[in-house]
Amino acid sequence: MMKQAEHSTAMWTLAGQGVVNGYAIGRAAIMGAAALEVPHYYIEAEAAEAECARLNQAMNQARDDLMSIVQQLPADAPREIVPMLEVHRLLLDDPMLRQQSGEYITERLYNAEWALATQGQNLAAQFDQIEDTYLRERSADIRQVIERVLLILSGQASTPNELALQLDHQEAGLIVVARDISPADMLRLRKVRFSAFLTDLGGPTSHTAIVARSMNIPAVVGLGELRRMVRDGDKLIVDGFKGVVIVNPSEVVLQQYRQLQAQHLSQREQLDQLRDTPAVTLDGVTVQLEANIELPEEAQDAFEAGADGIGLFRSEFLFMGRASLPSEQEQFEAYAAVVRTMQGRPVTIRTLDIGADKTLDGEQTVATNPALGLRAVRYCLMHPDLFQTQLRALLRASQLGLVRILIPMISSMDEVFAVRQALAQAELSLRAEGLLDPFQYELGAMVEVPAMAIAIEPFAQNLDFLSIGTNDLIQYVMAVDRADAEVMGLYDPLHPAVLRLIAHTINRAESYGKPVAVCGEMAGDARLTHMLLGLGLRCFSMPAAQVAWVKQEVLKAHSGALRHKVAAALNRAERIDLQKLH
Ligand code: PEP
Ligand code: MG
């Protein structure tokens, strides 16, 4: 059972990065941090062999544990978990870890824990030097693997299990606090009721964040030293909206948050009732609210949330974290599953958007600036076999229902023509193989390169639909790397230049009678719904959990009045005051 902490009870707060919205009030359940408390001592030279064997045995056990976790994975476990566990298993067999740690034992006579922790720090430090954000975050994998082995060496291998057991016997209200949470431990915790989790490490692309989103439980990552500063049993408030943790809150603050939490919960319950209500503004304009998904199984959540379709299936998640590329058949099955799940609602599948912070396993980038390099459609056109495989799979899925094929990072009409040619080739090859049913597809492009947004007319004329990727559009308009925490303050979705480009794209698409959506994060931010309606947007695509929140805003909006207000501000290149739109 948790004990109440016996240290300072003054209230203090810490800010990190909110990953999942929501509030939680509860007590800290500290997850083991064996790496921080590792015993350091010298061994006798004659004990070195036995010490090496002790280390190897612990590493073998950690590897066997991981394999049994993979075998017992629940059917609803996020699909990306298996490759993540595989990375951990490979690390356990990596000579860089095993042999080098063994050398610390035999040459320096370190005890096994010390040897392993030292080598782990060396490797993690090397990863920390890497510029690529995604790869840099993989140093967390090393730390997690080392923690697992250290726990086995210390005889407390089951810390996450123990925590799970503790949690099982508690009412909801326990908040997991950890330096980092490995995917394997996250899975164990997934089965248990807890109300939030907080980690010192991790960013928006860390494993913790990926799983957190699929669990939809309030979470804050990147809290720095929280794990060291908080004790088991401390009272905590988690504000996932602001990315803030309040430790030892005063009664007044607790009361405020209890109210906020109750409001949020009852709002969520009320919103569930909107599931089948069409999203229509006060002045009678119907708005499409679609869902973004990364994995085929998420289509079910989208359907249940009442989404009008899939506005963005980021197909690259099928390609990442694995040693080989998915075959045409595997891709076809994934795309077909989404089409079937959506039961006739439109399905937009984006072709491989690899590059920048999303890399294929084993692929080394030589680009000095990968976000401006061989990314997305540029990569696909340079790898025609890979592109053909995907296009054939998409066309086959389109025989089951309408598939909107969405091309990322288009910047020139030449690319559009090249894609059309590749599609014609895929069609021909399938016809030659006797696939006679009609292919039901439309071709569209992401508007995320400023050049395309500025000179949008030929694209609007030649394509069937457009989808504005504000995540990248903002990065390229503002010259701010979307993954770089140091310049996050400059990443400004409300900058008049960004909004003018969105408005221009929507207006021109409208004049050519072509549908246009926004599928970047802005579309799922309910604080921006009125503004986007004012820019003329009529199709929003967002994470499924956001659909109801955005719908609520649509139902309160008068689109005609909003259009006037927003146009007036944009004409003056003024910063839009969101408060004045309500
Ligand atoms: C975008 O850029 O806005 C987008 C939706 O695509 P991604 O976030 O996958 O780059
Ligand atoms: Mg993008």
XYZ file of C-alpha atoms and ligand atoms in Angstrom:
593
model
C 0.000 0.000 0.000
C 1.157 3.540 -0.653
C 2.425 5.550 2.274
C 1.733 9.261 2.676
C 4.964 11.172 2.080
C 6.652 12.665 5.146
C 8.417 15.614 3.533
C 7.580 19.203 2.728
C 3.943 19.656 1.905
C 4.186 23.147 0.372
C 2.417 23.455 -2.970
C 4.581 23.743 -6.080
C 4.102 23.265 -9.809
C 6.115 21.978 -12.740
C 5.437 22.430 -16.445
C 6.123 19.948 -19.218
C 4.378 19.114 -22.434
C 0.724 18.088 -22.310
C 0.220 15.085 -24.562
C -3.386 14.188 -23.823
C -6.029 16.670 -22.635
C -7.957 16.169 -19.395
C -7.572 16.610 -15.622
C -6.604 14.102 -12.958
C -6.396 14.399 -9.186
C -4.696 11.611 -7.301
C -1.648 10.290 -5.510
C 1.753 9.678 -7.026
C 2.670 6.072 -7.692
C 6.398 6.175 -8.368
C 7.624 3.687 -10.879
C 11.036 2.091 -10.196
C 14.131 3.994 -11.207
C 16.720 1.327 -10.630
C 19.226 3.098 -12.857
C 19.386 5.995 -10.442
C 19.973 3.812 -7.415
C 22.465 1.357 -8.848
C 24.982 -0.098 -6.357
C 28.643 0.670 -7.141
C 31.440 -1.575 -5.793
C 34.628 -3.287 -6.959
C 34.721 -7.068 -7.199
C 37.679 -9.425 -6.668
C 39.485 -10.362 -9.898
C 38.619 -14.026 -9.420
C 34.910 -13.159 -9.129
C 34.866 -11.477 -12.567
C 33.765 -14.567 -14.479
C 30.868 -15.202 -12.131
C 29.914 -11.525 -12.252
C 29.868 -11.642 -16.083
C 27.675 -14.736 -15.909
C 25.319 -12.941 -13.487
C 25.007 -10.054 -15.957
C 24.456 -12.349 -18.935
C 21.819 -14.298 -17.070
C 19.936 -11.119 -16.192
C 20.118 -9.927 -19.807
C 18.843 -13.287 -21.029
C 15.974 -13.156 -18.567
C 15.081 -9.629 -19.686
C 15.062 -10.833 -23.297
C 12.879 -13.855 -22.435
C 10.488 -11.588 -20.517
C 10.111 -9.373 -23.569
C 9.442 -12.343 -25.815
C 6.746 -13.627 -23.491
C 5.184 -10.159 -23.357
C 5.010 -10.183 -27.168
C 3.362 -13.605 -27.141
C 0.770 -12.522 -24.580
C -0.060 -9.177 -26.114
C -3.764 -8.377 -25.858
C -5.576 -8.178 -29.178
C -6.201 -4.454 -28.702
C -2.554 -3.586 -28.008
C -1.350 -0.728 -30.224
C 0.192 -2.139 -33.360
C 3.445 -0.213 -32.992
C 4.233 -2.017 -29.731
C 5.664 -5.171 -31.313
C 8.386 -3.363 -33.290
C 9.209 -1.310 -30.197
C 9.644 -4.447 -28.084
C 11.699 -5.929 -30.883
C 14.080 -2.960 -30.669
C 14.472 -3.623 -26.945
C 15.119 -7.295 -27.542
C 17.753 -6.511 -30.174
C 19.456 -4.078 -27.803
C 19.722 -6.844 -25.209
C 21.677 -8.949 -27.691
C 23.763 -6.076 -29.026
C 27.496 -6.624 -28.436
C 27.852 -2.876 -27.794
C 25.909 -3.431 -24.631
C 26.799 -6.988 -23.623
C 30.486 -7.149 -24.479
C 31.396 -3.651 -23.413
C 29.642 -4.092 -20.074
C 31.510 -7.401 -19.674
C 34.788 -5.570 -20.288
C 34.011 -3.106 -17.512
C 33.640 -6.133 -15.235
C 36.784 -7.992 -16.313
C 39.062 -5.004 -16.863
C 37.914 -2.496 -14.273
C 36.388 -4.973 -11.822
C 33.108 -3.065 -11.654
C 30.109 -4.958 -10.257
C 27.574 -5.984 -12.920
C 25.105 -3.165 -12.200
C 27.797 -0.504 -12.324
C 29.282 -1.935 -15.530
C 25.912 -2.038 -17.262
C 24.836 1.426 -16.115
C 28.181 2.882 -17.261
C 27.959 1.374 -20.719
C 24.293 2.367 -20.919
C 25.230 5.968 -20.175
C 27.927 5.878 -22.872
C 25.481 4.634 -25.474
C 22.710 7.003 -24.423
C 25.161 9.919 -24.597
C 26.062 8.936 -28.168
C 22.371 8.907 -29.105
C 21.838 12.276 -27.425
C 24.338 13.791 -29.887
C 22.279 12.730 -32.895
C 20.517 15.619 -34.598
C 17.531 13.648 -35.817
C 14.808 14.095 -33.161
C 13.287 10.694 -33.679
C 16.612 8.876 -33.390
C 17.650 11.021 -30.447
C 14.556 9.969 -28.582
C 15.640 6.334 -29.080
C 18.231 6.877 -26.316
C 15.169 6.374 -24.108
C 15.010 2.789 -25.411
C 18.500 2.156 -24.080
C 17.648 3.586 -20.679
C 14.510 1.475 -20.496
C 16.366 -1.712 -21.420
C 19.056 -1.012 -18.819
C 16.439 -0.330 -16.148
C 14.810 -3.655 -16.919
C 18.095 -5.569 -16.497
C 19.007 -3.617 -13.359
C 15.686 -4.524 -11.815
C 16.355 -8.188 -12.517
C 19.855 -7.901 -11.035
C 18.431 -6.261 -7.929
C 15.853 -9.028 -7.488
C 12.941 -6.584 -7.963
C 12.251 -7.483 -11.542
C 8.550 -7.064 -11.163
C 8.365 -3.414 -10.241
C 5.843 -2.590 -12.949
C 3.906 -5.717 -12.066
C 3.939 -4.779 -8.411
C 2.766 -1.364 -9.355
C 0.037 -2.923 -11.446
C -0.972 -5.053 -8.464
C -0.972 -2.064 -6.146
C -3.046 -0.187 -8.628
C -5.413 -3.107 -8.974
C -6.194 -2.852 -5.280
C -6.731 0.857 -5.296
C -9.576 2.960 -6.384
C -8.906 5.042 -9.465
C -6.877 8.147 -8.654
C -3.306 6.878 -8.826
C -0.988 8.806 -11.072
C 2.040 7.009 -12.444
C 5.244 9.050 -12.128
C 8.259 7.691 -13.970
C 11.532 8.805 -15.417
C 10.267 7.193 -18.613
C 7.861 4.354 -19.334
C 8.919 1.607 -21.679
C 6.345 0.266 -24.133
C 6.354 -3.087 -22.323
C 5.589 -1.502 -18.958
C 3.019 0.759 -20.549
C 1.212 -2.342 -21.755
C 1.079 -3.771 -18.263
C -0.201 -0.477 -16.932
C -2.733 -0.314 -19.717
C -4.713 -3.129 -18.134
C -4.915 -1.332 -14.821
C -7.029 1.616 -13.875
C -4.958 4.725 -13.289
C -5.879 8.274 -13.893
C -2.863 9.907 -15.519
C 0.808 9.518 -16.110
C 3.779 11.802 -15.925
C 7.284 11.267 -17.224
C 10.529 13.178 -16.919
C 11.613 12.297 -20.443
C 9.896 12.073 -23.788
C 8.580 14.463 -26.370
C 5.597 14.377 -28.687
C 7.158 11.583 -30.783
C 8.308 9.427 -27.850
C 6.811 5.962 -27.392
C 5.099 7.124 -24.238
C 3.298 9.850 -26.131
C 2.271 7.459 -28.920
C 0.693 4.994 -26.502
C -0.775 7.798 -24.385
C -2.757 9.068 -27.326
C -4.147 5.626 -28.025
C -5.223 5.384 -24.354
C -6.708 8.882 -24.139
C -5.696 9.366 -20.465
C -4.328 12.762 -19.301
C -0.566 12.793 -19.672
C 2.321 15.211 -19.401
C 5.814 14.337 -20.624
C 9.172 16.127 -20.583
C 8.866 17.136 -16.908
C 12.637 17.103 -16.342
C 13.213 16.100 -12.709
C 9.718 15.365 -11.443
C 10.494 11.715 -10.612
C 13.285 12.820 -8.268
C 11.275 15.571 -6.618
C 8.021 13.750 -5.939
C 7.503 11.014 -3.313
C 5.274 8.005 -3.431
C 1.845 9.026 -2.202
C 2.222 12.781 -2.791
C -1.002 14.433 -3.797
C -0.958 15.610 -7.425
C -3.110 17.456 -9.897
C -2.441 16.838 -13.583
C -3.614 19.439 -16.067
C -3.163 17.795 -19.464
C -4.505 20.897 -21.218
C -1.765 23.167 -19.905
C 0.890 20.457 -19.483
C 1.204 21.285 -15.788
C 1.566 19.202 -12.607
C 0.649 20.680 -9.223
C 2.280 18.920 -6.281
C 0.713 19.131 -2.784
C -2.111 21.398 -3.994
C -3.804 23.616 -1.432
C -7.447 22.961 -0.598
C -8.515 25.996 -2.660
C -6.661 24.797 -5.758
C -7.962 21.271 -5.262
C -11.479 22.616 -5.109
C -10.966 24.562 -8.354
C -9.641 21.512 -10.138
C -12.408 19.260 -8.792
C -14.832 21.676 -10.402
C -12.885 21.774 -13.657
C -12.687 17.982 -13.702
C -16.404 17.578 -13.018
C -17.211 20.097 -15.751
C -14.930 18.337 -18.200
C -16.448 14.928 -17.436
C -20.027 16.087 -17.716
C -19.174 17.945 -20.924
C -17.730 14.741 -22.312
C -20.868 12.824 -21.378
C -23.092 15.434 -22.973
C -20.908 15.433 -26.049
C -21.412 11.691 -26.482
C -25.041 12.523 -27.186
C -23.967 14.616 -30.175
C -22.535 11.554 -31.876
C -25.291 11.293 -34.483
C -26.101 15.007 -34.678
C -25.001 16.488 -37.995
C -22.471 19.315 -37.653
C -24.515 22.277 -38.924
C -23.860 25.921 -38.052
C -26.564 28.283 -36.771
C -26.919 29.664 -40.306
C -27.437 26.206 -41.784
C -23.990 25.383 -43.204
C -23.111 21.686 -43.008
C -19.551 20.925 -41.932
C -17.736 17.614 -42.481
C -15.879 16.342 -39.430
C -13.507 13.554 -40.366
C -10.867 11.607 -38.455
C -7.105 11.244 -38.705
C -5.736 7.759 -38.080
C -2.257 6.253 -37.988
C -3.231 2.572 -37.849
C -6.062 0.670 -39.536
C -7.619 -0.464 -36.242
C -8.186 3.166 -35.228
C -10.836 3.413 -37.954
C -13.261 1.741 -35.521
C -12.766 4.600 -32.997
C -13.380 7.060 -35.808
C -16.596 5.314 -36.813
C -17.826 5.139 -33.212
C -17.003 8.815 -32.661
C -19.393 9.610 -35.497
C -16.697 10.868 -37.874
C -17.996 11.594 -41.382
C -15.056 9.726 -42.891
C -11.312 9.291 -42.653
C -9.711 12.569 -43.691
C -6.153 11.326 -43.257
C -4.727 7.835 -42.869
C -0.979 8.357 -42.351
C 0.076 5.209 -44.211
C 3.766 5.614 -43.289
C 3.007 4.095 -39.876
C 2.592 0.761 -41.687
C 6.164 1.119 -42.947
C 7.967 2.273 -39.808
C 9.702 0.324 -37.030
C 10.159 -2.831 -39.070
C 12.999 -4.470 -40.937
C 11.186 -4.972 -44.278
C 8.628 -3.029 -46.268
C 4.980 -4.141 -46.132
C 4.009 -6.204 -49.187
C 1.247 -5.168 -51.599
C -1.062 -7.748 -50.010
C -0.369 -6.528 -46.465
C -1.001 -2.949 -47.533
C -4.147 -3.924 -49.428
C -5.524 -5.669 -46.332
C -4.797 -2.634 -44.153
C -6.448 -0.196 -46.592
C -9.370 -2.544 -47.270
C -9.977 -2.939 -43.516
C -10.363 0.828 -43.167
C -12.691 1.044 -46.172
C -14.866 -1.766 -44.766
C -14.935 -0.314 -41.239
C -16.110 3.055 -42.503
C -19.117 1.482 -44.260
C -19.340 3.791 -47.229
C -18.042 6.942 -45.546
C -15.151 8.400 -47.540
C -11.663 7.186 -46.758
C -8.603 9.333 -47.493
C -5.331 7.439 -47.549
C -2.126 9.375 -47.803
C 0.749 7.832 -49.722
C 3.993 7.249 -47.876
C 5.145 10.446 -46.137
C 8.571 9.269 -45.104
C 11.499 11.562 -44.372
C 12.157 14.470 -41.969
C 11.410 13.007 -38.523
C 9.889 9.788 -39.929
C 12.507 7.395 -41.273
C 12.416 3.825 -42.513
C 14.484 1.338 -40.533
C 18.025 1.039 -41.850
C 17.640 4.127 -44.029
C 20.393 6.687 -43.468
C 19.657 10.248 -44.461
C 22.431 12.324 -45.984
C 20.311 15.455 -46.179
C 21.642 18.448 -44.299
C 18.049 19.466 -43.632
C 15.777 16.437 -43.895
C 12.564 18.498 -43.614
C 13.595 20.150 -46.905
C 15.049 16.995 -48.413
C 13.956 13.793 -50.091
C 10.653 13.515 -48.269
C 7.183 12.143 -49.036
C 6.245 12.298 -52.748
C 9.830 13.234 -53.626
C 10.979 9.983 -52.025
C 8.223 7.942 -53.690
C 9.002 9.266 -57.167
C 12.652 8.332 -56.609
C 11.626 4.799 -55.547
C 9.176 3.791 -58.287
C 8.899 0.125 -57.224
C 7.939 1.030 -53.705
C 5.450 3.611 -55.031
C 3.915 1.154 -57.529
C 3.390 -1.387 -54.745
C 1.503 1.158 -52.674
C -0.547 2.518 -55.579
C -1.559 -0.999 -56.633
C -2.654 -1.783 -53.064
C -4.637 1.473 -52.923
C -6.324 0.822 -56.265
C -7.278 -2.697 -55.205
C -8.812 -1.299 -52.008
C -10.708 1.249 -54.129
C -12.653 -1.634 -55.697
C -14.371 -2.010 -52.293
C -15.391 1.639 -51.885
C -14.267 5.181 -52.622
C -10.623 5.796 -51.757
C -9.268 9.332 -51.852
C -5.572 9.050 -52.582
C -3.732 11.938 -50.942
C -0.205 12.906 -52.004
C 1.994 14.656 -49.413
C 4.548 17.477 -49.927
C 3.565 18.373 -53.479
C 5.301 21.555 -54.613
C 5.069 21.498 -58.423
C 2.631 20.453 -61.121
C 5.343 18.211 -62.578
C 5.004 16.069 -59.480
C 1.240 15.874 -59.988
C 1.754 14.722 -63.575
C 4.340 12.151 -62.470
C 1.931 10.779 -59.869
C -0.881 10.565 -62.435
C 1.457 8.637 -64.724
C 2.433 6.252 -61.932
C -1.249 5.707 -61.143
C -2.042 4.971 -64.793
C 0.776 2.417 -64.831
C -0.556 0.746 -61.672
C -4.070 0.631 -63.177
C -2.778 -0.907 -66.384
C -0.811 -3.581 -64.584
C -3.813 -4.543 -62.447
C -6.116 -4.655 -65.475
C -3.565 -6.861 -67.240
C -3.820 -9.235 -64.275
C -7.583 -9.445 -64.773
C -8.902 -7.103 -62.073
C -11.944 -5.832 -63.901
C -14.092 -4.111 -61.250
C -14.030 -0.316 -61.407
C -11.390 1.523 -59.430
C -13.221 4.141 -57.368
C -10.668 6.725 -56.444
C -9.997 10.424 -56.420
C -6.598 12.081 -56.442
C -5.769 14.924 -54.084
C -2.746 16.611 -52.579
C -1.677 17.969 -49.234
C -1.230 21.735 -49.280
C 1.754 22.035 -46.975
C 4.491 23.625 -49.075
C 3.971 27.423 -49.221
C 4.816 27.530 -52.963
C 1.805 25.366 -53.689
C -0.508 27.395 -51.464
C 0.576 30.691 -53.075
C 0.164 29.403 -56.655
C -2.722 27.055 -55.919
C -4.823 27.520 -59.075
C -3.433 24.758 -61.383
C -3.484 22.309 -58.477
C -7.099 23.143 -57.641
C -7.967 22.773 -61.314
C -6.208 19.456 -61.925
C -6.760 17.599 -58.661
C -10.021 16.196 -57.279
C -9.535 17.541 -53.739
C -7.076 19.342 -51.477
C -6.140 18.903 -47.847
C -4.199 21.572 -45.971
C -1.460 20.145 -43.757
C -1.069 23.002 -41.335
C 1.571 21.200 -39.242
C 4.064 21.436 -42.076
C 2.639 24.565 -43.681
C 3.345 26.514 -40.471
C 6.848 25.025 -40.204
C 7.713 26.078 -43.751
C 6.014 29.499 -43.655
C 7.552 30.428 -40.311
C 10.931 28.746 -40.922
C 10.512 26.937 -37.599
C 11.280 23.225 -37.238
C 8.042 21.743 -35.890
C 9.998 19.242 -33.751
C 12.490 21.656 -32.210
C 11.507 22.582 -28.648
C 13.968 25.493 -28.595
C 12.030 27.486 -31.190
C 8.505 26.295 -30.319
C 7.562 29.822 -29.224
C 7.911 30.940 -32.853
C 5.709 28.162 -34.244
C 2.609 30.295 -34.622
C -0.593 28.857 -36.151
C -2.256 32.272 -35.838
C 0.351 34.256 -37.749
C -1.515 36.348 -40.379
C 0.770 34.900 -43.104
C -0.330 31.363 -42.222
C -3.987 32.322 -42.070
C -3.824 34.216 -45.372
C -2.446 31.098 -47.075
C -5.201 28.938 -45.596
C -7.867 31.462 -46.639
C -6.395 31.772 -50.134
C -6.321 27.999 -50.615
C -9.908 27.622 -49.448
C -11.149 30.483 -51.669
C -9.431 29.244 -54.799
C -10.505 25.614 -54.224
C -14.057 26.890 -53.802
C -13.915 28.788 -57.076
C -12.873 25.597 -58.897
C -15.589 23.647 -57.056
C -13.058 21.380 -55.362
C -13.425 20.163 -51.765
C -10.738 21.329 -49.375
C -10.026 20.129 -45.826
C -7.596 20.956 -43.043
C -6.006 17.814 -41.571
C -3.218 19.366 -39.469
C -3.512 19.674 -35.675
C -5.308 23.025 -35.995
C -8.439 21.213 -37.196
C -8.750 19.293 -33.909
C -8.197 22.311 -31.675
C -11.697 23.395 -30.651
C -10.396 26.857 -29.690
C -9.713 27.460 -33.404
C -12.962 26.080 -34.847
C -14.719 29.439 -35.157
C -11.693 31.013 -36.761
C -11.359 28.207 -39.306
C -15.062 28.465 -40.117
C -14.448 32.196 -40.591
C -11.686 31.352 -43.069
C -14.331 29.424 -45.028
C -13.324 25.897 -43.988
C -16.072 23.296 -44.339
C -14.130 20.063 -43.803
C -12.018 19.342 -40.712
C -9.992 16.176 -40.062
C -8.667 15.409 -36.553
C -7.986 12.685 -33.978
C -11.255 10.808 -33.331
C -11.458 11.925 -29.680
C -11.654 15.572 -30.831
C -14.619 15.198 -33.182
C -17.288 15.869 -30.547
C -15.457 18.904 -29.112
C -15.168 20.503 -32.527
C -18.763 19.607 -33.398
C -19.942 21.442 -30.298
C -18.230 24.605 -31.543
C -19.685 24.237 -35.038
C -23.190 24.004 -33.603
C -22.691 27.353 -31.790
C -21.200 29.182 -34.777
C -22.716 31.584 -37.334
C -20.481 31.044 -40.342
C -21.570 34.191 -42.230
C -20.796 36.510 -39.326
C -17.481 34.743 -38.696
C -16.439 35.152 -42.311
C -16.857 38.934 -42.109
C -14.936 39.252 -38.860
C -12.042 37.057 -39.973
C -11.790 38.668 -43.428
C -11.591 42.129 -41.850
C -8.689 41.077 -39.590
C -6.857 39.329 -42.445
C -7.148 42.338 -44.744
C -5.274 44.368 -42.174
C -2.817 41.499 -41.521
C -3.886 41.808 -37.912
C -3.526 39.086 -35.344
C -6.944 37.529 -34.853
C -8.383 37.823 -31.364
C -10.056 34.438 -30.814
C -12.160 35.796 -27.927
C -13.870 38.254 -30.270
C -15.077 35.412 -32.494
C -17.321 33.951 -29.771
C 0.449 18.211 -41.652
O 1.600 18.448 -42.049
O -0.310 19.083 -41.220
C -0.075 16.833 -41.651
C -1.333 16.584 -41.384
O 0.777 15.826 -41.907
P 1.894 15.318 -40.892
O 1.584 15.890 -39.533
O 1.798 13.842 -40.899
O 3.149 15.843 -41.489
Mg 2.709 17.054 -43.211
